[in-house]
Amino acid sequence: MFLTGGLKSLLPHVLRRIIRCNRLSISNTSGMAEGYKQANVVILHKSLADDFEKFCHANDGPLPLLYRSKPGDWKCPSLSSDSDIRTDCLQYRMYEHGACTGSLKSLKEYSEQLKDMVTFYLGCSFSFEKAVQKNVEQKCNVSMYKTSLPCYSVSTFCCNLVVTMRPIPESKLEAAVLATSELKEAHGAPIHMGDPGLLGIQDLSKPDYGDPVHLHPGDIPVFWACGVTGVEAVINCRAPLAFTHSPGCMFITDVKNDNVTVKSSREVPQVHCISQDPLHYSIVSAEAAQKIKTLETLIGIDPGDRGIIHLHRPDELLKACLSISHARSVLITTGFPTHFAYEPPEENDGPPGALAIAAILQALEKEVAIVTDQRAMNLNKKIIEEAVQLGILKRPVPLLSYQRESADSALMFLCESGNPGRPRFDHLIAIERAGMAADGNYYNARKVNIKHLVDPIDELFLAAQTIPGVTTTGVGDGGNELGMGKVKDAVKKHIRNGDVIACDVEADFTVVAGVSNWGGYAIACALYILSTCEIHDRYLRKAVGFPQLSKKMVWLSALPSVTKEEKLLKALVRHGFRSGKTASLEMEVDGLPFYDTHSLMIDKLL
């Protein structure tokens, strides 16, 4: 028997010869023939081969196809010079009608059946072990888990994604993503970083295949798509006879790993934490991230000279939009009844930004609803109807109201039957929404208490802090808006009347803009940028299915435009929404004229 110590430096053809002679006492090929590609193996009857190839192309994250043989061909000349697939894996599994009926060291006794079978060689993450060596260091097979995420089905081939997990120190997350992102034939970049529960994995100590890998303090579980997905597809298709490699016992090729040099910012991934409970990181290209930072800079100007520059926190727009991008269902709130002496008391900053966000969310096929004050329901319903007629919204947005009736009212509103494990919304957005101050009152910028006009929607944001998986964003321009509690110390120090008016309720992310509507427009544009970022799109869909870029024109048409916003502002003025600073019923927002100020900002953002 050969010792395992020097196996990583042996050439592939030497290793295959040793494996062929059944002279290795090891359980997997992880770390062997360092620098060379390894392959998962699936062997199916020729009648299933075309459909399985389509299944691979439709799910190229877990199933990157390296080579498809002809029926009865036991060699793979483009991958190796002298191989025989019947003998050159450490161990095989045999499946009959979906059931594993044996583990085999050789397939030679099935040579007759193999004459009508096709071999698929699929890329394997063992090819990048040198970059992320945790399981090699711990001298064990990699951990593999079945997830709750369905692959794209083709004919009889359907299954959930299988992933590998490697623990990576948080400080090295970006390096691990960068090292693997261009190795697309070895599954490419991770498909998830953080809480395994978000993939439907309940217990990391109990992998479905392979060995458990120990996490050290500070390690983050990082998951890559896995070729064992092909094994699950074989099981589910219930073919009369099929063979696969035994998980971890790969076919070692003569092909060297590509030394890929990432060339442009479009190809360079960045990693950002978007949630602590559950722990969740997202990926975006450096190019897309820079575009979103530019949006943040554009909206951060202070036309009213109120001192909002002191409230700005870098990268909040990017992180907020990454979180929203991962959300399935979003709840938006707006409404600041600053003009208490008028009926209606609403100002016209807030609703346009809220509708701009709602429009892009609809285009991205997310669920979206708006919650507002009970007294303003009919008014807001009319505005939503007009937004549909103007082409701003594809369809009406459900309009909700919230009243406190008991201690658990907020939880009952946000979650099915009040169960924190079943939230109705993944993300809450407040834009130019009156926020509760430390004394429990609601103040406009002039220190006037308008509590009698405001429903306690803040309670939803406070409750969201206790619900795992629900994140929040606050958009404001003065510090008295819902969500600005995150920067309340700066509000008290730098904003006029800040010691009284500062909102006390925090959001996870705080987007500060010169005018709140601009923050809404920027969120819409940032979500468009993320949706057209190939790196982020792949991460969102977990490297299964197809890119969504064909919907680009639909997303583009949902963005705000000068024409749409002009028509909307005219409708708001017609319904009595007034400029925040001057209370005028003119084409202005916060005392700034629509033409040449707001219209110019919209053009810049687009």
mmCIF file of C-alpha atoms in Angstrom, residues 28-344:
data_model
loop_
_atom_site.group_PDB
_atom_site.id
_atom_site.type_symbol
_atom_site.label_atom_id
_atom_site.label_comp_id
_atom_site.label_asym_id
_atom_site.label_seq_id
_atom_site.Cartn_x
_atom_site.Cartn_y
_atom_site.Cartn_z
ATOM 1 C CA ASN A 28 -10.892 10.355 -0.996
ATOM 2 C CA THR A 29 -8.788 12.259 -3.520
ATOM 3 C CA SER A 30 -8.901 15.664 -1.813
ATOM 4 C CA GLY A 31 -5.489 17.346 -2.018
ATOM 5 C CA MET A 32 -4.051 14.780 -4.459
ATOM 6 C CA ALA A 33 -2.209 15.768 -7.671
ATOM 7 C CA GLU A 34 -2.132 19.375 -6.540
ATOM 8 C CA GLY A 35 -2.695 21.842 -9.370
ATOM 9 C CA TYR A 36 -4.601 19.414 -11.610
ATOM 10 C CA LYS A 37 -8.342 19.270 -12.261
ATOM 11 C CA GLN A 38 -10.415 16.526 -10.710
ATOM 12 C CA ALA A 39 -13.801 15.417 -12.006
ATOM 13 C CA ASN A 40 -17.095 14.053 -10.776
ATOM 14 C CA VAL A 41 -18.334 11.127 -12.855
ATOM 15 C CA VAL A 42 -21.866 10.193 -13.964
ATOM 16 C CA ILE A 43 -22.457 7.195 -16.275
ATOM 17 C CA LEU A 44 -25.930 6.840 -17.830
ATOM 18 C CA HIS A 45 -27.648 4.908 -20.588
ATOM 19 C CA LYS A 46 -27.255 6.638 -23.959
ATOM 20 C CA SER A 47 -31.030 7.270 -24.169
ATOM 21 C CA LEU A 48 -30.722 9.662 -21.196
ATOM 22 C CA ALA A 49 -27.512 11.369 -22.269
ATOM 23 C CA ASP A 50 -28.936 14.317 -24.229
ATOM 24 C CA ASP A 51 -31.307 15.304 -21.434
ATOM 25 C CA PHE A 52 -28.562 15.009 -18.827
ATOM 26 C CA GLU A 53 -26.289 17.236 -20.900
ATOM 27 C CA LYS A 54 -29.069 19.859 -21.072
ATOM 28 C CA PHE A 55 -29.498 19.502 -17.294
ATOM 29 C CA CYS A 56 -25.771 20.209 -16.856
ATOM 30 C CA HIS A 57 -25.882 23.315 -19.053
ATOM 31 C CA ALA A 58 -28.953 24.559 -17.170
ATOM 32 C CA ASN A 59 -27.144 24.138 -13.831
ATOM 33 C CA ASP A 60 -23.549 24.839 -14.726
ATOM 34 C CA GLY A 61 -22.581 25.916 -11.193
ATOM 35 C CA PRO A 62 -22.873 22.417 -9.707
ATOM 36 C CA LEU A 63 -22.428 20.585 -13.034
ATOM 37 C CA PRO A 64 -19.734 22.221 -15.200
ATOM 38 C CA LEU A 65 -19.371 19.763 -18.072
ATOM 39 C CA LEU A 66 -15.747 18.969 -18.880
ATOM 40 C CA TYR A 67 -16.308 16.079 -21.298
ATOM 41 C CA ARG A 68 -19.057 13.794 -22.599
ATOM 42 C CA SER A 69 -17.976 10.454 -23.999
ATOM 43 C CA LYS A 70 -19.483 8.511 -26.859
ATOM 44 C CA PRO A 71 -21.437 5.360 -25.889
ATOM 45 C CA GLY A 72 -19.034 2.621 -24.793
ATOM 46 C CA ASP A 73 -15.990 4.909 -24.842
ATOM 47 C CA TRP A 74 -14.000 4.421 -21.644
ATOM 48 C CA LYS A 75 -11.393 7.060 -22.440
ATOM 49 C CA CYS A 76 -11.497 10.861 -22.369
ATOM 50 C CA PRO A 77 -8.661 12.056 -24.618
ATOM 51 C CA SER A 78 -9.160 15.777 -23.912
ATOM 52 C CA LEU A 79 -8.757 15.176 -20.167
ATOM 53 C CA SER A 80 -6.212 12.347 -19.922
ATOM 54 C CA SER A 81 -3.873 10.356 -22.124
ATOM 55 C CA ASP A 82 -4.200 6.796 -20.849
ATOM 56 C CA SER A 83 -7.299 6.580 -18.685
ATOM 57 C CA ASP A 84 -9.970 3.926 -18.300
ATOM 58 C CA ILE A 85 -13.110 5.135 -16.543
ATOM 59 C CA ARG A 86 -13.891 1.565 -15.449
ATOM 60 C CA THR A 87 -10.889 1.476 -13.111
ATOM 61 C CA ASP A 88 -9.529 4.967 -12.496
ATOM 62 C CA CYS A 89 -11.731 6.234 -9.670
ATOM 63 C CA LEU A 90 -10.972 5.173 -6.098
ATOM 64 C CA GLN A 91 -14.526 3.933 -5.673
ATOM 65 C CA TYR A 92 -17.814 3.877 -7.597
ATOM 66 C CA ARG A 93 -21.474 3.605 -6.719
ATOM 67 C CA MET A 94 -24.058 1.641 -8.643
ATOM 68 C CA TYR A 95 -27.684 2.795 -8.824
ATOM 69 C CA GLU A 96 -30.645 0.724 -9.968
ATOM 70 C CA HIS A 97 -34.023 2.441 -10.326
ATOM 71 C CA GLY A 98 -32.819 5.246 -8.047
ATOM 72 C CA ALA A 99 -31.491 3.039 -5.251
ATOM 73 C CA CYS A 100 -27.799 2.664 -4.442
ATOM 74 C CA THR A 101 -27.199 -1.066 -4.728
ATOM 75 C CA GLY A 102 -23.463 -1.237 -4.206
ATOM 76 C CA SER A 103 -20.020 0.330 -3.857
ATOM 77 C CA LEU A 104 -17.417 -0.955 -6.301
ATOM 78 C CA LYS A 105 -13.658 -0.656 -6.767
ATOM 79 C CA SER A 106 -13.955 -1.397 -10.485
ATOM 80 C CA LEU A 107 -16.617 -1.385 -13.194
ATOM 81 C CA LYS A 108 -14.906 -3.959 -15.413
ATOM 82 C CA GLU A 109 -17.491 -6.641 -14.682
ATOM 83 C CA TYR A 110 -20.113 -4.287 -16.194
ATOM 84 C CA SER A 111 -18.182 -3.744 -19.439
ATOM 85 C CA GLU A 112 -20.987 -5.211 -21.545
ATOM 86 C CA GLN A 113 -23.597 -2.845 -20.086
ATOM 87 C CA LEU A 114 -21.175 0.083 -20.380
ATOM 88 C CA LYS A 115 -21.088 -0.332 -24.172
ATOM 89 C CA ASP A 116 -24.532 1.367 -24.259
ATOM 90 C CA MET A 117 -23.663 3.980 -21.650
ATOM 91 C CA VAL A 118 -22.257 7.516 -21.810
ATOM 92 C CA THR A 119 -19.794 8.977 -19.280
ATOM 93 C CA PHE A 120 -20.030 12.591 -18.129
ATOM 94 C CA TYR A 121 -16.977 14.195 -16.523
ATOM 95 C CA LEU A 122 -17.990 17.184 -14.402
ATOM 96 C CA GLY A 123 -15.797 19.817 -12.739
ATOM 97 C CA CYS A 124 -14.959 19.422 -9.051
ATOM 98 C CA SER A 125 -14.064 21.795 -6.218
ATOM 99 C CA PHE A 126 -11.119 19.553 -5.287
ATOM 100 C CA SER A 127 -9.429 21.378 -8.175
ATOM 101 C CA PHE A 128 -9.157 24.516 -6.018
ATOM 102 C CA GLU A 129 -8.244 22.899 -2.700
ATOM 103 C CA LYS A 130 -4.907 24.701 -2.625
ATOM 104 C CA ALA A 131 -6.772 28.013 -2.326
ATOM 105 C CA VAL A 132 -9.042 26.839 0.526
ATOM 106 C CA GLN A 133 -7.397 23.949 2.327
ATOM 107 C CA LYS A 134 -9.411 23.520 5.515
ATOM 108 C CA ASN A 135 -10.509 19.920 4.973
ATOM 109 C CA VAL A 136 -7.045 18.978 3.638
ATOM 110 C CA GLU A 137 -5.486 20.420 6.804
ATOM 111 C CA GLN A 138 -7.923 18.374 8.876
ATOM 112 C CA LYS A 139 -7.089 15.237 6.808
ATOM 113 C CA CYS A 140 -10.686 14.466 5.904
ATOM 114 C CA ASN A 141 -13.091 14.490 2.995
ATOM 115 C CA VAL A 142 -14.943 17.722 2.300
ATOM 116 C CA SER A 143 -18.394 18.162 3.884
ATOM 117 C CA MET A 144 -21.299 17.871 1.435
ATOM 118 C CA TYR A 145 -24.912 18.787 2.157
ATOM 119 C CA LYS A 146 -28.265 18.518 0.426
ATOM 120 C CA THR A 147 -30.016 21.895 0.328
ATOM 121 C CA SER A 148 -33.642 22.953 -0.049
ATOM 122 C CA LEU A 149 -32.821 24.828 -3.286
ATOM 123 C CA PRO A 150 -34.236 23.244 -6.457
ATOM 124 C CA CYS A 151 -32.115 22.974 -9.573
ATOM 125 C CA TYR A 152 -33.502 23.847 -12.997
ATOM 126 C CA SER A 153 -35.303 20.676 -14.129
ATOM 127 C CA VAL A 154 -34.889 19.039 -17.534
ATOM 128 C CA SER A 155 -37.154 16.088 -18.382
ATOM 129 C CA THR A 156 -36.664 13.361 -15.736
ATOM 130 C CA PHE A 157 -33.664 15.131 -14.214
ATOM 131 C CA CYS A 158 -34.723 17.150 -11.193
ATOM 132 C CA CYS A 159 -33.183 17.481 -7.741
ATOM 133 C CA ASN A 160 -32.117 19.964 -5.112
ATOM 134 C CA LEU A 161 -28.678 21.519 -5.137
ATOM 135 C CA VAL A 162 -25.880 19.795 -3.210
ATOM 136 C CA VAL A 163 -23.117 21.999 -1.780
ATOM 137 C CA THR A 164 -19.692 21.617 -0.240
ATOM 138 C CA MET A 165 -18.753 23.645 2.836
ATOM 139 C CA ARG A 166 -15.369 24.974 3.831
ATOM 140 C CA PRO A 167 -14.818 27.157 6.905
ATOM 141 C CA ILE A 168 -13.042 30.391 5.986
ATOM 142 C CA PRO A 169 -11.842 33.073 8.442
ATOM 143 C CA GLU A 170 -13.846 36.242 7.943
ATOM 144 C CA SER A 171 -10.698 38.195 7.042
ATOM 145 C CA LYS A 172 -10.052 35.798 4.144
ATOM 146 C CA LEU A 173 -13.577 35.629 2.674
ATOM 147 C CA GLU A 174 -12.850 38.000 -0.187
ATOM 148 C CA ALA A 175 -9.588 36.180 -1.009
ATOM 149 C CA ALA A 176 -11.421 32.830 -1.128
ATOM 150 C CA VAL A 177 -14.094 34.278 -3.419
ATOM 151 C CA LEU A 178 -11.485 35.867 -5.667
ATOM 152 C CA ALA A 179 -9.408 32.658 -5.820
ATOM 153 C CA THR A 180 -12.369 30.553 -6.969
ATOM 154 C CA SER A 181 -14.566 32.982 -8.911
ATOM 155 C CA GLU A 182 -12.820 32.480 -12.242
ATOM 156 C CA LEU A 183 -12.431 28.690 -11.827
ATOM 157 C CA LYS A 184 -15.813 28.102 -13.431
ATOM 158 C CA GLU A 185 -14.908 24.506 -14.380
ATOM 159 C CA ALA A 186 -14.415 23.852 -10.653
ATOM 160 C CA HIS A 187 -17.799 25.366 -9.629
ATOM 161 C CA GLY A 188 -16.539 28.958 -9.531
ATOM 162 C CA ALA A 189 -17.340 31.382 -6.712
ATOM 163 C CA PRO A 190 -19.285 30.376 -3.581
ATOM 164 C CA ILE A 191 -23.076 30.373 -3.781
ATOM 165 C CA HIS A 192 -23.603 31.229 -0.102
ATOM 166 C CA MET A 193 -21.626 32.580 2.839
ATOM 167 C CA GLY A 194 -23.060 32.528 6.339
ATOM 168 C CA ASP A 195 -25.894 30.771 8.132
ATOM 169 C CA PRO A 196 -26.453 27.256 6.713
ATOM 170 C CA GLY A 197 -30.135 27.487 7.632
ATOM 171 C CA LEU A 198 -30.650 29.868 4.701
ATOM 172 C CA LEU A 199 -29.886 26.872 2.446
ATOM 173 C CA GLY A 200 -32.128 24.543 4.448
ATOM 174 C CA ILE A 201 -29.129 22.876 6.148
ATOM 175 C CA GLN A 202 -30.009 22.177 9.771
ATOM 176 C CA ASP A 203 -26.788 20.757 11.252
ATOM 177 C CA LEU A 204 -23.270 21.273 9.892
ATOM 178 C CA SER A 205 -21.957 18.411 12.039
ATOM 179 C CA LYS A 206 -24.081 15.959 10.027
ATOM 180 C CA PRO A 207 -23.135 16.183 6.337
ATOM 181 C CA ASP A 208 -25.110 14.083 3.850
ATOM 182 C CA TYR A 209 -21.858 13.058 2.150
ATOM 183 C CA GLY A 210 -18.199 13.276 3.201
ATOM 184 C CA ASP A 211 -16.881 14.144 6.658
ATOM 185 C CA PRO A 212 -17.748 16.903 9.118
ATOM 186 C CA VAL A 213 -15.183 19.717 9.051
ATOM 187 C CA HIS A 214 -14.524 21.587 12.289
ATOM 188 C CA LEU A 215 -15.104 25.358 12.416
ATOM 189 C CA HIS A 216 -12.686 27.410 14.511
ATOM 190 C CA PRO A 217 -13.723 30.658 16.256
ATOM 191 C CA GLY A 218 -14.002 33.393 13.636
ATOM 192 C CA ASP A 219 -14.605 30.950 10.782
ATOM 193 C CA ILE A 220 -17.517 31.591 8.410
ATOM 194 C CA PRO A 221 -19.179 28.608 6.695
ATOM 195 C CA VAL A 222 -18.739 29.107 2.951
ATOM 196 C CA PHE A 223 -20.661 26.971 0.465
ATOM 197 C CA TRP A 224 -19.842 26.055 -3.114
ATOM 198 C CA ALA A 225 -22.082 24.257 -5.615
ATOM 199 C CA CYS A 226 -21.120 20.570 -5.723
ATOM 200 C CA GLY A 227 -20.999 17.942 -8.458
ATOM 201 C CA VAL A 228 -22.707 15.424 -6.176
ATOM 202 C CA THR A 229 -25.818 17.276 -7.368
ATOM 203 C CA GLY A 230 -25.416 14.939 -10.371
ATOM 204 C CA VAL A 231 -25.693 11.921 -8.072
ATOM 205 C CA GLU A 232 -28.963 13.293 -6.660
ATOM 206 C CA ALA A 233 -30.250 13.797 -10.211
ATOM 207 C CA VAL A 234 -29.367 10.180 -11.059
ATOM 208 C CA ILE A 235 -31.221 8.954 -7.973
ATOM 209 C CA ASN A 236 -34.335 10.979 -8.826
ATOM 210 C CA CYS A 237 -34.457 9.974 -12.499
ATOM 211 C CA ARG A 238 -34.672 6.288 -11.414
ATOM 212 C CA ALA A 239 -32.717 4.948 -14.374
ATOM 213 C CA PRO A 240 -32.631 1.117 -14.524
ATOM 214 C CA LEU A 241 -28.829 1.247 -14.215
ATOM 215 C CA ALA A 242 -26.380 4.096 -13.569
ATOM 216 C CA PHE A 243 -22.927 4.549 -12.075
ATOM 217 C CA THR A 244 -21.245 7.502 -10.381
ATOM 218 C CA HIS A 245 -17.993 8.104 -8.558
ATOM 219 C CA SER A 246 -18.341 7.620 -4.809
ATOM 220 C CA PRO A 247 -18.517 11.151 -3.302
ATOM 221 C CA GLY A 248 -14.975 12.349 -2.663
ATOM 222 C CA CYS A 249 -13.406 9.695 -4.943
ATOM 223 C CA MET A 250 -12.800 11.768 -8.038
ATOM 224 C CA PHE A 251 -11.348 11.065 -11.449
ATOM 225 C CA ILE A 252 -7.972 12.863 -11.640
ATOM 226 C CA THR A 253 -7.281 14.495 -15.023
ATOM 227 C CA ASP A 254 -4.057 15.546 -16.740
ATOM 228 C CA VAL A 255 -5.414 19.073 -17.198
ATOM 229 C CA LYS A 256 -3.820 21.790 -15.093
ATOM 230 C CA ASN A 257 -5.917 24.340 -13.278
ATOM 231 C CA ASP A 258 -6.059 27.590 -15.164
ATOM 232 C CA ASN A 259 -3.988 30.414 -13.751
ATOM 233 C CA VAL A 260 -6.706 32.991 -14.368
ATOM 234 C CA THR A 261 -5.919 36.657 -14.007
ATOM 235 C CA VAL A 262 -8.955 38.766 -13.270
ATOM 236 C CA LYS A 263 -8.639 41.739 -15.578
ATOM 237 C CA SER A 264 -11.448 44.225 -15.072
ATOM 238 C CA SER A 265 -13.458 45.587 -12.155
ATOM 239 C CA ARG A 266 -16.485 43.847 -13.694
ATOM 240 C CA GLU A 267 -14.813 40.525 -12.849
ATOM 241 C CA VAL A 268 -13.452 41.399 -9.388
ATOM 242 C CA PRO A 269 -15.845 40.286 -6.616
ATOM 243 C CA GLN A 270 -16.383 42.149 -3.359
ATOM 244 C CA VAL A 271 -17.877 40.616 -0.207
ATOM 245 C CA HIS A 272 -20.239 42.545 2.087
ATOM 246 C CA CYS A 273 -22.029 41.469 5.274
ATOM 247 C CA ILE A 274 -25.742 42.242 4.932
ATOM 248 C CA SER A 275 -27.110 40.572 8.087
ATOM 249 C CA GLN A 276 -25.874 39.418 11.487
ATOM 250 C CA ASP A 277 -28.963 37.398 12.398
ATOM 251 C CA PRO A 278 -28.901 35.175 10.490
ATOM 252 C CA LEU A 279 -25.300 35.772 9.420
ATOM 253 C CA HIS A 280 -25.345 36.485 5.690
ATOM 254 C CA TYR A 281 -22.792 37.856 3.238
ATOM 255 C CA SER A 282 -23.383 38.885 -0.349
ATOM 256 C CA ILE A 283 -21.165 39.285 -3.418
ATOM 257 C CA VAL A 284 -21.052 42.087 -5.983
ATOM 258 C CA SER A 285 -18.550 43.125 -8.639
ATOM 259 C CA ALA A 286 -16.184 45.986 -7.849
ATOM 260 C CA GLU A 287 -17.583 47.804 -10.888
ATOM 261 C CA ALA A 288 -21.198 47.591 -9.680
ATOM 262 C CA ALA A 289 -20.184 48.554 -6.137
ATOM 263 C CA GLN A 290 -18.381 51.640 -7.423
ATOM 264 C CA LYS A 291 -21.413 52.703 -9.473
ATOM 265 C CA ILE A 292 -23.599 52.461 -6.361
ATOM 266 C CA LYS A 293 -21.071 54.441 -4.322
ATOM 267 C CA THR A 294 -21.252 57.111 -7.002
ATOM 268 C CA LEU A 295 -25.046 57.220 -6.590
ATOM 269 C CA GLU A 296 -24.552 57.605 -2.825
ATOM 270 C CA THR A 297 -22.223 60.555 -3.398
ATOM 271 C CA LEU A 298 -24.642 62.207 -5.839
ATOM 272 C CA ILE A 299 -27.614 62.132 -3.457
ATOM 273 C CA GLY A 300 -25.484 63.150 -0.460
ATOM 274 C CA ILE A 301 -25.309 66.837 -1.405
ATOM 275 C CA ASP A 302 -27.006 69.238 1.012
ATOM 276 C CA PRO A 303 -29.047 71.797 -0.998
ATOM 277 C CA GLY A 304 -30.813 73.031 2.126
ATOM 278 C CA ASP A 305 -27.530 73.451 4.023
ATOM 279 C CA ARG A 306 -28.956 71.538 6.986
ATOM 280 C CA GLY A 307 -25.750 69.736 7.959
ATOM 281 C CA ILE A 308 -26.741 66.298 6.671
ATOM 282 C CA ILE A 309 -23.160 65.628 5.584
ATOM 283 C CA HIS A 310 -22.514 64.767 9.241
ATOM 284 C CA LEU A 311 -25.193 62.025 9.115
ATOM 285 C CA HIS A 312 -23.669 60.210 6.135
ATOM 286 C CA ARG A 313 -22.314 56.682 6.678
ATOM 287 C CA PRO A 314 -20.341 55.247 3.736
ATOM 288 C CA ASP A 315 -21.595 52.184 1.846
ATOM 289 C CA GLU A 316 -25.024 52.167 3.519
ATOM 290 C CA LEU A 317 -26.761 52.443 0.130
ATOM 291 C CA LEU A 318 -24.776 49.472 -1.210
ATOM 292 C CA LYS A 319 -25.437 47.271 1.817
ATOM 293 C CA ALA A 320 -29.115 48.234 1.990
ATOM 294 C CA CYS A 321 -29.620 47.392 -1.676
ATOM 295 C CA LEU A 322 -27.713 44.105 -1.423
ATOM 296 C CA SER A 323 -30.063 43.157 1.416
ATOM 297 C CA ILE A 324 -33.143 44.243 -0.566
ATOM 298 C CA SER A 325 -31.846 42.315 -3.583
ATOM 299 C CA HIS A 326 -31.897 39.105 -1.534
ATOM 300 C CA ALA A 327 -35.392 39.831 -0.168
ATOM 301 C CA ARG A 328 -38.471 38.036 -1.419
ATOM 302 C CA SER A 329 -41.053 40.423 0.034
ATOM 303 C CA VAL A 330 -40.604 44.113 0.905
ATOM 304 C CA LEU A 331 -42.776 46.471 2.985
ATOM 305 C CA ILE A 332 -42.445 50.214 2.318
ATOM 306 C CA THR A 333 -43.702 53.047 4.479
ATOM 307 C CA THR A 334 -43.786 56.784 3.800
ATOM 308 C CA GLY A 335 -45.788 59.809 4.894
ATOM 309 C CA PHE A 336 -44.699 62.898 6.852
ATOM 310 C CA PRO A 337 -47.707 65.066 7.814
ATOM 311 C CA THR A 338 -45.567 68.124 8.500
ATOM 312 C CA HIS A 339 -48.268 70.615 7.396
ATOM 313 C CA PHE A 340 -50.591 70.059 10.373
ATOM 314 C CA ALA A 341 -52.581 73.248 9.601
ATOM 315 C CA TYR A 342 -53.642 71.983 6.160
ATOM 316 C CA GLU A 343 -55.839 69.158 4.927
ATOM 317 C CA PRO A 344 -54.274 66.941 3.826
#
